[in-house]
Coordinates of C-alpha atoms and ligand atoms in Angstrom, one line a residue:
M1264 CA 0.0 0.0 0.0
L1265 CA 1.9 3.0 -1.3
G1266 CA 1.3 6.4 0.2
L1267 CA -1.6 6.9 2.5
P1268 CA -5.3 5.8 2.3
A1269 CA -7.6 8.9 2.0
E1270 CA -8.9 8.7 5.6
R1271 CA -5.5 9.4 7.0
R1272 CA -5.1 12.6 5.0
R1273 CA -5.3 15.0 8.1
W1274 CA -2.7 12.8 9.8
S1275 CA -0.1 13.6 7.1
Q1276 CA -1.0 17.0 5.9
E1277 CA -1.5 18.7 9.2
F1278 CA 0.8 16.4 11.1
S1279 CA 2.0 19.0 13.7
R1280 CA -1.6 20.0 14.6
W1281 CA -2.7 16.4 14.7
F1282 CA 0.2 15.5 17.0
D1283 CA -0.5 18.3 19.4
W1284 CA -4.2 17.3 19.4
V1285 CA -3.6 13.6 20.1
L1286 CA -1.2 14.2 22.9
E1287 CA -3.9 16.2 24.7
E1288 CA -7.0 14.3 23.6
A1289 CA -5.5 11.0 24.6
G1290 CA -4.2 12.4 27.9
I1291 CA -0.6 11.6 27.0
Y1292 CA 1.4 14.8 27.5
D1293 CA 0.6 18.3 28.5
Y1294 CA 2.8 20.6 26.5
G1295 CA 2.8 24.4 26.1
R1296 CA 1.2 25.4 29.4
Y1297 CA 4.1 24.7 31.8
P1298 CA 5.9 28.0 32.1
V1299 CA 9.3 26.9 30.8
K1300 CA 9.8 26.6 27.1
G1301 CA 10.6 23.1 25.8
M1302 CA 9.4 21.3 29.0
G1303 CA 6.1 19.4 29.3
V1304 CA 4.3 17.1 31.7
W1305 CA 3.8 13.4 31.3
M1306 CA 0.2 12.8 32.1
P1307 CA -0.9 9.5 33.7
Y1308 CA -1.9 7.6 30.5
G1309 CA 1.2 8.9 28.6
F1310 CA 3.4 8.0 31.6
Q1311 CA 2.2 4.4 31.4
I1312 CA 3.1 4.3 27.7
R1313 CA 6.5 5.8 28.5
R1314 CA 7.0 3.2 31.3
R1315 CA 6.5 0.3 29.0
V1316 CA 8.8 1.8 26.4
V1317 CA 11.5 2.2 29.1
E1318 CA 10.8 -1.4 30.3
L1319 CA 11.5 -2.6 26.8
I1320 CA 14.7 -0.6 26.5
R1321 CA 15.9 -1.9 29.9
R1322 CA 15.1 -5.5 29.0
V1323 CA 17.1 -5.3 25.7
L1324 CA 20.1 -3.6 27.3
D1325 CA 20.2 -5.7 30.4
E1326 CA 20.0 -8.9 28.3
A1327 CA 23.1 -7.6 26.4
G1328 CA 25.2 -7.2 29.5
H1329 CA 24.6 -3.5 30.2
E1330 CA 24.8 -2.3 33.8
E1331 CA 22.4 0.4 34.8
V1332 CA 23.9 3.3 36.9
L1333 CA 22.9 6.7 38.0
F1334 CA 25.2 9.8 37.8
P1335 CA 24.7 13.2 39.3
L1336 CA 22.8 15.8 37.3
L1337 CA 25.3 18.5 37.8
I1338 CA 28.7 18.6 36.0
P1339 CA 31.3 21.1 37.0
E1340 CA 32.5 23.4 34.3
T1341 CA 36.1 22.1 34.8
L1342 CA 35.0 18.6 33.7
L1343 CA 32.7 19.7 30.9
R1344 CA 35.5 21.7 29.3
K1345 CA 38.1 18.9 29.3
E1346 CA 37.2 17.6 25.9
S1347 CA 37.5 20.6 23.5
E1348 CA 35.3 19.4 20.6
H1349 CA 32.6 18.3 23.1
I1350 CA 32.4 21.6 24.9
R1351 CA 32.5 23.5 21.6
G1352 CA 29.6 21.3 20.4
F1353 CA 27.6 21.9 23.5
E1354 CA 28.7 25.4 24.5
G1355 CA 25.6 27.1 23.2
E1356 CA 23.2 24.4 24.7
V1357 CA 24.3 24.1 28.3
Y1358 CA 22.1 25.3 31.2
W1359 CA 24.3 26.5 34.1
V1360 CA 23.8 26.6 37.9
T1361 CA 25.7 29.6 39.2
H1362 CA 24.4 29.9 42.8
G1363 CA 23.8 27.8 45.9
G1364 CA 21.1 29.8 47.7
T1365 CA 22.3 33.4 47.7
E1366 CA 25.9 32.4 47.4
P1367 CA 27.6 32.5 44.0
L1368 CA 29.4 29.1 43.3
D1369 CA 33.1 29.3 42.7
V1370 CA 32.8 26.7 40.0
K1371 CA 29.6 26.9 37.9
L1372 CA 27.8 23.6 37.4
A1373 CA 26.2 22.4 34.1
L1374 CA 22.9 20.6 34.0
R1375 CA 24.1 17.5 32.1
P1376 CA 23.5 17.9 28.3
T1377 CA 24.8 14.2 28.1
S1378 CA 27.2 12.4 30.4
E1379 CA 30.4 11.5 28.7
T1380 CA 32.4 13.9 30.8
S1381 CA 31.0 12.9 34.2
I1382 CA 31.1 9.2 33.4
T1383 CA 34.6 9.2 31.9
Y1384 CA 35.9 11.2 34.9
M1385 CA 34.7 8.4 37.3
E1386 CA 36.0 5.7 35.0
S1387 CA 39.5 7.1 35.5
F1388 CA 39.2 5.8 39.2
W1389 CA 37.4 2.6 38.3
I1390 CA 39.1 1.2 35.2
K1391 CA 42.8 0.2 35.3
S1392 CA 43.2 -3.0 33.3
Y1393 CA 42.0 -4.6 30.0
K1394 CA 40.8 -7.5 32.3
Q1395 CA 37.9 -5.3 33.4
L1396 CA 36.8 -4.7 29.8
P1397 CA 34.5 -4.3 28.1
R1398 CA 32.3 -2.4 30.5
K1399 CA 28.8 -1.3 29.4
F1400 CA 27.1 1.3 31.6
Y1401 CA 23.7 3.0 30.9
Q1402 CA 21.4 5.4 32.7
I1403 CA 17.9 6.6 31.9
V1404 CA 17.7 10.2 33.1
S1405 CA 16.7 13.8 32.3
I1406 CA 19.2 15.8 30.3
F1407 CA 19.0 19.5 29.5
R1408 CA 19.8 21.3 26.2
Y1409 CA 19.0 24.9 25.5
E1410 CA 17.8 24.0 22.0
T1411 CA 17.5 27.1 19.8
K1412 CA 15.6 25.3 17.0
A1413 CA 11.9 25.2 17.4
T1414 CA 11.0 23.1 20.4
R1415 CA 8.2 20.5 20.0
P1416 CA 6.5 18.1 22.4
L1417 CA 8.5 14.9 22.8
I1418 CA 10.3 15.7 19.5
R1419 CA 12.6 18.5 20.5
L1420 CA 12.7 19.3 24.2
R1421 CA 14.9 21.4 26.4
E1422 CA 14.4 18.9 29.2
V1423 CA 14.7 15.5 27.6
T1424 CA 13.1 13.4 30.3
T1425 CA 13.5 9.9 28.9
F1426 CA 17.2 10.0 27.8
K1427 CA 18.7 6.5 27.7
E1428 CA 22.5 7.0 27.4
A1429 CA 24.8 4.0 27.2
H1430 CA 28.5 4.5 27.8
T1431 CA 30.9 1.6 27.2
V1432 CA 34.7 1.1 27.7
H1433 CA 37.0 -1.1 25.6
A1434 CA 40.6 -2.3 25.4
D1435 CA 41.1 -1.3 21.7
F1436 CA 39.5 0.5 18.8
E1437 CA 38.2 -2.7 17.2
D1438 CA 36.3 -3.8 20.3
A1439 CA 34.7 -0.3 20.5
D1440 CA 33.8 -0.7 16.8
R1441 CA 32.2 -4.1 17.6
Q1442 CA 30.2 -2.3 20.4
V1443 CA 28.8 0.2 17.9
A1444 CA 27.7 -2.7 15.8
E1445 CA 26.0 -4.3 18.8
A1446 CA 24.3 -1.0 19.7
I1447 CA 22.9 -0.9 16.2
E1448 CA 21.5 -4.4 16.6
L1449 CA 20.0 -3.6 20.0
Y1450 CA 18.3 -0.5 18.6
K1451 CA 16.9 -2.5 15.7
R1452 CA 15.4 -4.9 18.2
I1453 CA 13.8 -2.0 20.2
F1454 CA 12.4 -0.3 17.1
D1455 CA 11.2 -3.6 15.6
E1456 CA 9.3 -4.5 18.8
L1457 CA 7.6 -1.1 18.5
G1458 CA 7.0 -1.4 14.7
I1459 CA 9.0 1.8 14.1
P1460 CA 10.7 1.8 10.6
Y1461 CA 14.2 3.3 10.2
V1462 CA 17.0 4.1 7.8
I1463 CA 20.5 3.6 9.3
S1464 CA 23.2 6.1 8.1
R1465 CA 26.7 7.0 9.0
R1466 CA 26.5 10.7 9.7
P1467 CA 28.8 12.9 7.5
E1468 CA 32.1 14.1 9.1
W1469 CA 30.6 17.6 9.4
D1470 CA 27.5 16.5 11.4
K1471 CA 28.7 13.9 13.9
F1472 CA 28.3 14.0 17.7
A1473 CA 30.7 16.5 19.3
G1474 CA 33.7 14.4 20.4
A1475 CA 33.0 11.3 18.3
V1476 CA 35.3 9.6 15.8
Y1477 CA 32.1 8.6 13.9
T1478 CA 28.4 8.6 14.4
V1479 CA 25.8 6.1 13.2
A1480 CA 22.2 7.3 13.3
F1481 CA 18.7 5.9 13.0
D1482 CA 16.3 8.2 11.1
T1483 CA 12.6 7.7 10.5
V1484 CA 10.2 9.6 8.2
M1485 CA 7.4 11.3 10.1
P1486 CA 3.9 11.6 8.6
D1487 CA 4.7 15.0 7.2
G1488 CA 7.6 13.6 5.3
R1489 CA 10.3 15.2 7.4
T1490 CA 12.9 12.9 9.0
L1491 CA 13.5 12.6 12.8
Q1492 CA 16.7 11.2 14.3
I1493 CA 15.4 8.6 16.7
G1494 CA 18.7 7.1 17.9
T1495 CA 22.4 7.5 17.6
A1496 CA 25.6 5.5 18.3
H1497 CA 29.0 7.0 18.5
H1498 CA 32.6 5.6 18.4
L1499 CA 34.4 8.0 20.8
G1500 CA 37.9 6.6 20.2
Q1501 CA 40.2 7.9 23.0
N1502 CA 38.8 11.5 22.7
F1503 CA 37.5 11.4 26.3
T1504 CA 39.9 8.9 27.9
I1505 CA 43.0 10.9 27.1
P1506 CA 41.9 14.2 28.7
F1507 CA 40.4 12.3 31.6
E1508 CA 43.4 10.0 31.9
V1509 CA 41.6 6.6 31.8
R1510 CA 44.7 4.5 31.4
I1511 CA 44.5 0.7 31.2
Q1512 CA 47.3 -2.0 31.4
L1513 CA 47.3 -4.1 28.3
P1514 CA 48.0 -7.9 28.1
D1515 CA 51.7 -7.1 27.3
E1516 CA 51.9 -4.9 30.5
S1517 CA 52.1 -1.7 28.5
L1518 CA 49.8 1.2 29.3
D1519 CA 47.3 2.8 26.9
Y1520 CA 44.2 4.9 27.1
A1521 CA 40.9 3.0 27.0
W1522 CA 38.5 3.3 24.0
Q1523 CA 34.8 4.2 24.3
T1524 CA 31.4 4.3 22.6
S1525 CA 28.1 6.0 23.6
Y1526 CA 24.6 5.5 22.3
G1527 CA 21.3 7.3 23.0
L1528 CA 17.6 7.2 22.7
S1529 CA 15.0 9.6 24.1
D1530 CA 11.4 10.7 24.4
R1531 CA 11.4 10.6 20.6
V1532 CA 10.9 6.8 20.7
V1533 CA 7.5 7.5 22.3
A1534 CA 6.8 10.3 19.9
T1535 CA 7.4 8.0 16.9
V1536 CA 5.2 5.2 18.3
I1537 CA 2.4 7.7 18.4
A1538 CA 3.2 9.6 15.2
I1539 CA 4.0 6.7 12.9
H1540 CA 1.1 4.3 13.9
G1541 CA -1.5 7.0 14.5
D1542 CA -4.5 7.8 12.2
D1543 CA -7.2 10.5 12.1
R1544 CA -8.9 9.0 15.1
G1545 CA -5.8 9.3 17.3
A1546 CA -3.1 7.1 18.6
V1547 CA -2.9 3.4 17.6
L1548 CA -0.7 1.6 20.1
P1549 CA 1.2 -1.7 19.6
P1550 CA -0.1 -4.0 22.4
I1551 CA 3.3 -4.3 23.9
V1552 CA 3.2 -0.7 25.1
A1553 CA -0.6 -0.1 25.4
P1554 CA -1.5 0.8 29.0
I1555 CA -4.9 -0.8 28.2
Q1556 CA -4.8 -3.6 25.7
V1557 CA -8.6 -4.3 25.7
V1558 CA -11.5 -2.1 26.6
V1559 CA -14.9 -3.7 27.1
V1560 CA -17.9 -1.5 26.2
P1561 CA -21.2 -2.9 27.2
I1562 CA -24.1 -2.1 24.8
P1563 CA -26.9 -1.0 27.2
A1564 CA -29.9 -3.4 27.7
R1565 CA -33.4 -2.1 27.5
D1566 CA -35.2 -4.0 30.2
E1567 CA -34.2 -5.0 33.7
E1568 CA -34.0 -8.7 33.0
Q1569 CA -31.7 -8.2 30.0
R1570 CA -29.6 -5.7 32.1
K1571 CA -29.0 -8.3 34.8
R1572 CA -28.1 -11.0 32.2
L1573 CA -25.7 -8.6 30.5
Q1574 CA -24.0 -7.6 33.8
E1575 CA -23.3 -11.3 34.5
Y1576 CA -22.0 -11.8 30.9
I1577 CA -19.7 -8.8 31.2
G1578 CA -18.5 -10.3 34.5
E1579 CA -17.6 -13.5 32.7
I1580 CA -15.7 -11.6 30.0
E1581 CA -13.8 -9.8 32.7
E1582 CA -12.8 -13.0 34.5
R1583 CA -11.5 -14.4 31.2
L1584 CA -9.4 -11.3 30.5
R1585 CA -8.1 -11.3 34.0
R1586 CA -7.0 -15.0 33.7
L1587 CA -5.4 -14.1 30.4
G1588 CA -3.2 -11.5 32.1
V1589 CA -4.4 -8.9 29.7
R1590 CA -4.4 -5.2 30.6
Y1591 CA -8.1 -4.4 30.3
R1592 CA -10.7 -1.8 31.3
I1593 CA -14.5 -2.4 31.6
D1594 CA -16.0 0.9 30.6
D1595 CA -19.4 0.6 32.4
R1596 CA -19.9 4.4 32.9
D1597 CA -23.7 4.7 32.6
D1598 CA -23.7 8.4 31.8
V1599 CA -21.7 8.0 28.5
R1600 CA -23.1 6.6 25.3
P1601 CA -21.2 3.7 23.6
G1602 CA -20.4 5.9 20.6
R1603 CA -18.6 8.5 22.8
K1604 CA -16.8 5.6 24.5
F1605 CA -15.6 4.3 21.2
Y1606 CA -14.3 7.8 20.3
E1607 CA -12.4 8.2 23.6
W1608 CA -10.7 4.8 23.5
E1609 CA -9.9 5.0 19.9
A1610 CA -8.2 8.4 20.5
R1611 CA -6.1 6.6 23.2
G1612 CA -5.1 3.9 20.8
V1613 CA -6.4 0.9 22.7
P1614 CA -5.6 -2.0 20.4
V1615 CA -8.8 -4.1 20.9
R1616 CA -12.3 -3.1 21.9
I1617 CA -14.9 -5.8 22.9
E1618 CA -18.5 -4.8 22.4
A1619 CA -21.2 -6.9 24.2
G1620 CA -24.9 -6.2 24.5
P1621 CA -28.0 -8.3 25.2
R1622 CA -27.8 -10.1 21.8
E1623 CA -24.2 -11.1 22.5
A1624 CA -25.2 -12.2 26.0
E1625 CA -28.0 -14.3 24.5
N1626 CA -25.8 -15.9 21.8
R1627 CA -22.7 -16.0 24.0
T1628 CA -20.7 -14.1 21.4
L1629 CA -18.4 -11.1 21.4
V1630 CA -17.7 -8.3 18.9
L1631 CA -14.0 -7.7 18.6
A1632 CA -13.0 -4.3 17.1
R1633 CA -9.4 -3.9 16.0
R1634 CA -8.1 -0.3 16.4
D1635 CA -5.4 -0.6 13.6
T1636 CA -7.6 -1.7 10.7
L1637 CA -11.0 -0.7 12.4
E1638 CA -12.4 -4.0 11.3
K1639 CA -14.9 -5.9 13.5
T1640 CA -15.4 -9.6 13.9
T1641 CA -17.8 -11.7 16.0
I1642 CA -16.5 -14.7 17.9
G1643 CA -17.9 -17.1 20.5
I1644 CA -16.8 -16.2 24.0
D1645 CA -15.1 -19.6 24.3
E1646 CA -12.7 -18.6 21.5
L1647 CA -11.4 -15.6 23.4
E1648 CA -8.4 -17.3 25.0
E1649 CA -7.2 -18.7 21.7
K1650 CA -8.0 -15.7 19.5
L1651 CA -7.0 -12.6 21.6
P1652 CA -3.3 -13.3 21.9
R1653 CA -3.1 -14.0 18.2
L1654 CA -5.0 -10.8 17.5
F1655 CA -2.4 -8.9 19.5
E1656 CA 0.4 -10.4 17.3
D1657 CA -1.6 -9.6 14.1
I1658 CA -2.0 -6.0 15.2
A1659 CA 1.7 -5.6 16.1
R1660 CA 2.8 -7.2 12.8
S1661 CA 0.3 -5.2 10.7
L1662 CA 1.4 -1.9 12.3
R1663 CA 5.0 -2.7 11.6
E1664 CA 4.3 -3.7 8.0
R1665 CA 2.2 -0.7 7.3
A1666 CA 4.9 1.6 8.8
W1667 CA 7.7 0.0 6.7
S1668 CA 5.7 0.3 3.5
W1669 CA 5.1 3.9 4.4
L1670 CA 8.9 4.4 4.9
R1671 CA 9.8 2.6 1.7
S1672 CA 7.4 4.8 -0.2
K1673 CA 9.3 7.9 1.2
V1674 CA 12.8 6.9 0.2
K1675 CA 13.7 7.6 -3.4
R1676 CA 17.0 7.0 -5.4
V1677 CA 17.7 9.7 -8.0
D1678 CA 20.6 10.4 -10.2
T1679 CA 20.4 14.2 -10.6
V1680 CA 20.3 17.3 -8.4
E1681 CA 17.1 18.5 -10.2
E1682 CA 15.3 15.3 -9.5
A1683 CA 16.4 15.4 -5.9
R1684 CA 15.2 19.0 -5.4
R1685 CA 11.8 18.2 -7.0
V1686 CA 11.2 15.1 -4.9
I1687 CA 12.1 17.0 -1.7
E1688 CA 9.9 19.9 -2.7
Q1689 CA 6.9 17.9 -3.7
E1690 CA 7.0 14.8 -1.6
R1691 CA 9.6 15.4 1.2
G1692 CA 11.0 12.1 2.5
I1693 CA 14.6 10.9 1.8
V1694 CA 16.4 11.3 -1.5
E1695 CA 19.5 9.2 -2.2
L1696 CA 22.1 10.3 -4.8
P1697 CA 25.4 8.8 -6.0
W1698 CA 28.3 10.6 -4.2
C1699 CA 32.1 10.9 -4.5
G1700 CA 32.4 11.2 -0.7
S1701 CA 33.8 14.7 -0.6
E1702 CA 32.6 17.2 2.0
A1703 CA 32.6 20.0 -0.6
C1704 CA 30.2 18.1 -2.8
G1705 CA 28.1 17.0 0.2
L1706 CA 27.7 20.6 1.4
R1707 CA 27.0 21.8 -2.2
L1708 CA 24.2 19.2 -2.4
E1709 CA 22.7 20.5 0.9
E1710 CA 22.6 23.9 -0.8
E1711 CA 21.3 22.8 -4.2
V1712 CA 18.7 20.3 -2.9
D1713 CA 17.8 22.6 0.0
A1714 CA 17.8 19.7 2.4
G1715 CA 20.0 18.3 5.2
V1716 CA 22.5 15.5 4.7
L1717 CA 21.6 12.3 6.7
G1718 CA 24.8 10.6 5.6
S1719 CA 25.6 7.3 3.8
P1720 CA 24.7 3.6 4.1
L1721 CA 27.0 1.6 6.4
E1722 CA 27.7 -0.8 3.5
R1723 CA 28.7 0.5 0.0
P1724 CA 25.5 0.4 -2.1
E1725 CA 25.8 -1.6 -5.3
W1726 CA 23.5 0.7 -7.3
V1727 CA 26.1 3.5 -7.4
R1728 CA 28.7 1.4 -9.2
G1729 CA 29.6 3.1 -12.5
K1730 CA 27.7 6.3 -11.6
Q1731 CA 29.2 9.8 -11.1
C1732 CA 28.9 12.3 -8.3
P1733 CA 26.2 14.7 -9.6
V1734 CA 28.2 17.7 -8.4
C1735 CA 31.8 17.0 -9.5
G1736 CA 31.4 14.2 -12.0
Q1737 CA 34.0 12.0 -10.1
P1738 CA 33.2 8.3 -9.7
A1739 CA 30.6 7.7 -7.0
V1740 CA 32.0 5.6 -4.1
T1741 CA 28.8 5.6 -2.1
S1742 CA 25.4 7.3 -1.9
I1743 CA 24.3 10.3 0.1
R1744 CA 20.9 10.7 1.7
L1745 CA 19.2 14.1 2.1
A1746 CA 15.9 15.1 3.7
K1747 CA 14.1 18.0 5.4
K1748 CA 14.8 17.2 9.0
Y1749 CA 13.2 17.9 12.3
Ligands
5CA465 N1 16.3 18.1 22.3 C1 16.0 16.8 22.2 N2 14.7 16.3 22.4 C2 14.4 15.0 22.3 N3 15.3 14.1 21.9 C3 16.6 14.5 21.6 C4 17.0 15.8 21.8 N4 18.3 15.9 21.5 C5 18.7 14.6 21.2 N5 17.7 13.8 21.3 C6 17.7 12.3 21.0 O1 18.7 11.8 21.8 C7 19.6 10.9 21.0 C8 21.0 11.0 21.6 O2 21.5 12.3 21.6 S1 22.8 12.6 20.8 O3 23.2 13.9 21.1 O4 22.7 12.2 19.5 N6 23.9 11.6 21.5 C9 24.4 11.7 22.7 O5 24.0 12.6 23.5 C10 25.4 10.7 23.1 N7 25.9 11.0 24.4 C11 24.9 9.3 23.1 S2 23.8 9.1 24.5 C12 19.5 11.5 19.6 O6 19.7 10.6 18.6 C13 18.0 12.0 19.6 O7 17.2 10.9 19.2

């Protein structure tokens, strides 16, 4: 299914307004009212979604030998300044604490924009030998960046409240290289579980993380066709261990500085689950992160006798859902019509709705309504235990497939700058061109296509063989991806 079915038009053409609407309507996140720009409030329902996303991230990292830690929020200026490229990269984004009470501090303290400096400083005390390596730490904390580009709920925050930062230490360059590759596999698993599609690119030299040897990034295409960087992994070489003097004894007894990587995810993971899978009725949540996986909406009975029978029947449904271990809600509010209930739970993206009225109680059947495809089926109540778990799997798979076909429809290979510019102008998405690999041509392409460079594939793409760089005419050694970015 290329492009979008008609009924999801609003979702793609007024994405930003839709996104703000769904965050509020579904009770996910309250943004724009808190009196600090770029900072919002996780509301109860949204907090439950975030909690399950964080649980997934923790499970994947813990199973891969990562150790969760917790570092101080405040980083003294003396530490932050130790790695020159890093501080240059973050200079304009750091929030500073300058006073303790009424007293000015002799050393001003940064609210961490990320934690390489505080973590590497402590590693200089902890890590002395290759025998202790590799070490894989991570923390899930708030970080603070005084973003100057337009802030947006969950997408570009000044307090990034769900920042998972992993920091690893290795005995040599190659093992850090291997760790970046592992980080990429772990991120693929996390995004695949959430059905989020991605393009993986090596960022160009002129747009890598401040202090990195190289950066690999996961980008997705949002409903409005702009790309969002949803995860990054960096090889940090010895750029932090040298200034922080993290020396290790090698097997031959010689001393060398350790090698590092770092890799991060943020609130953007929640943003993309909502944005990518959503439709005009609101959020559509994969069952794995849905706070409520099934909502039961009784269809009111007319007379007293039927009402009693229906109540018993709803009780039986509830008992079965409880035994199944499903996260469910029985919406038996009697001052709200079923139609309104459908609207509310659809906006919240509840994956499955069960409707049951007097007829269903009579025939011992249930109406199952899928949130993703909106289709309804009637089953016998005795089929619930067998069909519900499979329905969850179907929903997760169909959301993932629909998202990937969307992404594939938004990535286009072109041979000329004119084509690239036209595609970006008319369709947005990602354009991919043959490239000689030079920074000069890369920057010229940003100018001429009027889009940002995402970078190049990790493996040399076959299709550029025999093609020329559209800027300088030299043989293309790889491809370059451009897009309008968030
Ligand atoms: N202002 C922001 N709001 C929301 N998410 C952000 C923001 N800035 C960065 N992110 C997310 O956080 C991820 C990691 O940030 S980063 O700067 O690329 N990398 C680091 O900070 C490294 N220390 C790895 S943790 C990014 O890929 C992006 O998905």
